[in-house]
N, CA and C of each residue as an Amber inpcrd file, in Angstrom:
protein
   246
  55.0820000 121.6940000 141.1300000  56.3420000 121.2370000 140.5390000
  56.3650000 119.7300000 140.2800000  55.7900000 118.9630000 141.2000000
  55.7840000 117.5140000 141.0370000  54.9040000 117.1030000 139.8600000
  53.7610000 117.7580000 139.7070000  52.8680000 117.4460000 138.5810000
  53.5350000 117.7930000 137.2600000  54.2610000 118.8990000 137.2290000
  54.9570000 119.3110000 136.0090000  56.0020000 118.2640000 135.6330000
  56.7720000 117.8070000 136.6120000  57.8050000 116.7930000 136.3680000
  57.1580000 115.4870000 135.8950000  56.0430000 115.1160000 136.4930000
  55.3380000 113.8910000 136.1270000  54.8130000 113.9780000 134.6910000
  54.2960000 115.1350000 134.2900000  53.8060000 115.3150000 132.9290000
  54.9570000 115.2560000 131.9280000  56.1030000 115.8580000 132.2720000
  57.2660000 115.8190000 131.3940000  57.7620000 114.3860000 131.2080000
  57.7830000 113.6320000 132.2950000  58.2120000 112.2290000 132.2320000
  57.2590000 111.4210000 131.3690000  55.9570000 111.6190000 131.5440000
  54.9600000 110.8980000 130.7530000  55.0950000 111.2420000 129.2750000
  55.3490000 112.5090000 128.9700000  55.5290000 112.9400000 127.5890000
  56.7720000 112.2730000 126.9920000  57.8660000 112.2170000 127.7590000
  59.1040000 111.5910000 127.3010000  58.8820000 110.0980000 127.0270000
  58.1750000 109.4280000 127.9200000  57.9310000 107.9890000 127.7570000
  57.0290000 107.7080000 126.5590000  56.0550000 108.5640000 126.3050000
  55.1610000 108.3270000 125.1740000  55.8420000 108.6420000 123.8390000
  56.9430000 109.4010000 123.8790000  57.6530000 109.7780000 122.6540000
  58.8330000 108.8540000 122.3400000  59.0060000 107.7810000 123.1260000
  60.1200000 106.8630000 122.8660000  59.9880000 106.2450000 121.4880000
  61.1240000 106.2040000 120.7630000  61.1210000 105.6530000 119.4110000
  62.3170000 104.7390000 119.2170000  62.1910000 103.8880000 118.2190000
  63.2700000 102.9730000 117.8570000  64.5360000 103.7810000 117.5480000
  65.6660000 103.2910000 118.0010000  67.0090000 103.8620000 117.8180000
  67.3130000 105.0600000 118.7230000  66.4160000 105.4210000 119.6400000
  66.7500000 106.4450000 120.6290000  67.7600000 105.8600000 121.6090000
  68.7510000 106.6600000 122.0130000  69.6850000 106.2410000 123.0540000
  69.0850000 106.6450000 124.3870000  68.9890000 105.6700000 125.3190000
  68.3230000 105.9170000 126.5930000  69.1730000 105.4370000 127.7660000
  68.7780000 105.9170000 128.9620000  69.3710000 105.4400000 130.2010000
  68.2360000 105.0510000 131.1300000  68.4020000 103.9090000 131.8130000
  67.3690000 103.4460000 132.7310000  67.5980000 104.0370000 134.1170000
  66.6320000 103.8260000 134.9980000  66.7630000 104.3100000 136.3700000
  67.9020000 103.5920000 137.0950000  68.2970000 102.4260000 136.6000000
  69.4170000 101.6910000 137.1870000  70.7590000 102.0640000 136.5820000
  70.7550000 102.9760000 135.6060000  72.0020000 103.4330000 135.0150000
  72.4430000 102.6760000 133.7790000  71.6350000 101.7310000 133.3240000
  71.9770000 100.9730000 132.1200000  71.6790000 101.8350000 130.9020000
  72.6570000 101.9220000 129.9950000  72.4910000 102.7110000 128.7790000
  72.4330000 101.8010000 127.5730000  71.6330000 102.1860000 126.5920000
  71.5410000 101.4010000 125.3750000  70.6810000 102.0900000 124.3380000
  70.4070000 101.3390000 123.2690000  69.6280000 101.8540000 122.1400000
  68.3310000 101.0550000 122.0490000  67.2190000 101.7460000 121.8960000
  65.9190000 101.0760000 121.7870000  65.8290000 100.3550000 120.4470000
  65.5020000  99.0620000 120.5020000  65.3020000  98.2730000 119.2870000
  63.8280000  98.0720000 118.9740000  62.9820000  98.0860000 120.0160000
  61.5460000  97.8920000 119.8090000  60.7760000  98.6200000 120.9060000
  59.6580000  99.2110000 120.5140000  58.7740000  99.8740000 121.4720000
  57.4520000  99.1240000 121.4450000  57.0740000  98.6000000 122.6080000
  55.7960000  97.8890000 122.7370000  54.8570000  98.7460000 123.5780000
  53.6660000  98.2370000 123.8370000  52.6730000  99.0180000 124.5600000
  53.1480000  99.3860000 125.9690000  53.6700000  98.4100000 126.7090000
  54.0830000  98.6390000 128.0900000  55.5950000  98.5860000 128.2920000
  56.3320000  98.0920000 127.2910000  57.7650000  97.8590000 127.4600000
  58.5710000  98.3840000 126.2700000  59.8950000  98.4250000 126.4660000
  60.8270000  98.7200000 125.3800000  61.9500000  97.6900000 125.4450000
  62.4630000  97.3090000 124.2800000  63.5980000  96.3920000 124.2080000
  64.8300000  97.2440000 123.9140000  65.8270000  97.1390000 124.8150000
  67.0200000  97.9650000 124.7230000  68.2250000  97.0880000 124.4430000
  68.9920000  97.4470000 123.4140000  70.2340000  96.7510000 123.0930000
  71.3340000  97.4130000 123.9120000  71.9820000  96.6280000 124.7740000
  73.0160000  97.1820000 125.6370000  74.4150000  96.7490000 125.2200000
  74.5180000  95.7050000 124.3860000  75.7980000  95.2210000 123.8720000
  75.5120000  94.4980000 122.5590000  76.5480000  94.0300000 121.8890000
  76.3650000  93.4030000 120.5840000  75.3240000  92.2920000 120.5970000
  75.3690000  91.4190000 121.5760000  74.4520000  90.2840000 121.6170000
  73.5240000  90.3060000 122.8290000  73.3520000  91.4780000 123.4340000
  72.5610000  91.5640000 124.6600000  71.4160000  92.5480000 124.4990000
  70.2040000  92.0340000 124.6680000  69.0000000  92.8590000 124.6200000
  68.2440000  92.6370000 125.9230000  67.7290000  93.7080000 126.4950000
  66.9810000  93.6220000 127.7470000  65.6470000  94.3310000 127.5400000
  64.5820000  93.7140000 128.0330000  63.2630000  94.3260000 127.9490000
  62.9490000  95.0160000 129.2720000  62.6080000  96.3010000 129.1990000
  62.2820000  97.1000000 130.3700000  60.8590000  97.6070000 130.2730000
  60.2070000  97.7850000 131.4290000  58.9320000  98.4930000 131.4260000
  59.2530000  99.9590000 131.1610000  58.3570000 100.6410000 130.4940000
  58.6280000 102.0260000 130.1040000  59.0000000 102.9470000 131.2710000
  58.3310000 102.8230000 132.4430000  58.7100000 103.7280000 133.5440000
  60.1570000 103.5300000 134.0440000  60.8240000 102.4670000 133.6290000
  62.2170000 102.2550000 134.0280000  63.1740000 103.1140000 133.2100000
  62.6800000 103.7620000 132.1630000  63.5280000 104.6350000 131.3600000
  63.5830000 105.9960000 132.0520000  64.7960000 106.4030000 132.4430000
  64.9650000 107.6550000 133.1750000  65.1660000 108.8350000 132.2410000
  65.8490000 108.6040000 131.1060000  66.1580000 109.7300000 130.2320000
  66.4450000 109.2590000 128.8170000  66.1280000 110.1240000 127.8670000
  66.5340000 109.9150000 126.4820000  67.8210000 110.7150000 126.3020000
  68.9300000 110.0030000 126.0500000  70.2240000 110.6600000 125.9190000
  70.3850000 111.3080000 124.5570000  69.8620000 110.6320000 123.5350000
  69.9470000 111.1690000 122.1820000  68.7820000 110.6210000 121.3750000
  67.9860000 111.5140000 120.8480000  66.8530000 111.1130000 120.0280000
  67.3530000 110.7590000 118.6330000  66.8330000 109.6940000 118.0770000
  67.2310000 109.2790000 116.7310000  66.8980000 110.3690000 115.7180000
  65.7400000 110.9860000 115.8560000  65.3280000 112.0380000 114.9240000
  66.2690000 113.2390000 115.0040000  66.6980000 113.6040000 116.2170000
  67.6150000 114.7300000 116.3730000  68.9630000 114.4110000 115.7420000
  69.4040000 113.1630000 115.8840000  70.6810000 112.7690000 115.2960000
  70.5990000 112.8020000 113.7670000  69.5130000 112.3070000 113.2040000
  69.3350000 112.3200000 111.7470000  69.3420000 113.7650000 111.2380000
  68.6560000 114.6460000 111.9460000  68.6160000 116.0570000 111.5420000
  70.0030000 116.6840000 111.6370000  70.7490000 116.3750000 112.6900000
  72.0970000 116.9210000 112.8560000  73.0220000 116.4050000 111.7630000
  72.9010000 115.1310000 111.4210000  73.7200000 114.5590000 110.3560000
  73.4040000 115.2280000 109.0140000  72.1350000 115.4960000 108.7620000
  71.7360000 116.1560000 107.5150000  72.2930000 117.5760000 107.4620000
  72.2530000 118.2780000 108.5890000  72.8130000 119.6350000 108.6430000
  74.3090000 119.6190000 108.3960000  74.9970000 118.6310000 108.9650000
  76.4440000 118.5270000 108.7820000  76.7860000 118.2700000 107.3190000
  75.9990000 117.4410000 106.6450000  76.2400000 117.1610000 105.2250000
  76.0240000 118.4160000 104.3870000  74.9830000 119.2000000 104.7290000
  74.7210000 120.4380000 104.0000000  75.8590000 121.4390000 104.1930000
  76.3840000 121.5010000 105.4210000  77.4990000 122.4160000 105.6920000
  78.7320000 122.0420000 104.8790000  78.9940000 120.7460000 104.7510000
  80.1360000 120.2990000 103.9670000  79.9670000 120.6700000 102.4890000
  78.7480000 120.5400000 101.9670000  78.4800000 120.8870000 100.5620000
  78.6960000 122.3860000 100.3460000  78.2730000 123.2020000 101.3130000
  78.4290000 124.6430000 101.1830000  79.8850000 125.0680000 101.2390000
  80.7050000 124.3270000 101.9950000  82.1270000 124.6520000 102.1260000
  82.8840000 124.4360000 100.8140000  82.3920000 123.5420000  99.9730000
  83.0900000 123.2160000  98.7220000  82.9230000 124.2420000  97.6930000
């Protein structure tokens, strides 16, 4: 079970992308602005950016790609309703 959890975490960290909404192990939430080799830059407020090491990211709250796909589906549904 521990190896499975570790592999899932590693997969999540390697899939981090710009504009993903994330939460750190300390509970800080924000949007990724840049992904570097060992770190990510997270925007937590209008003028506040914090650089974290990747293992400090506990969870991806909302993937940018999933949001784009959901927005596209919503637009298609509206067109069909007309």
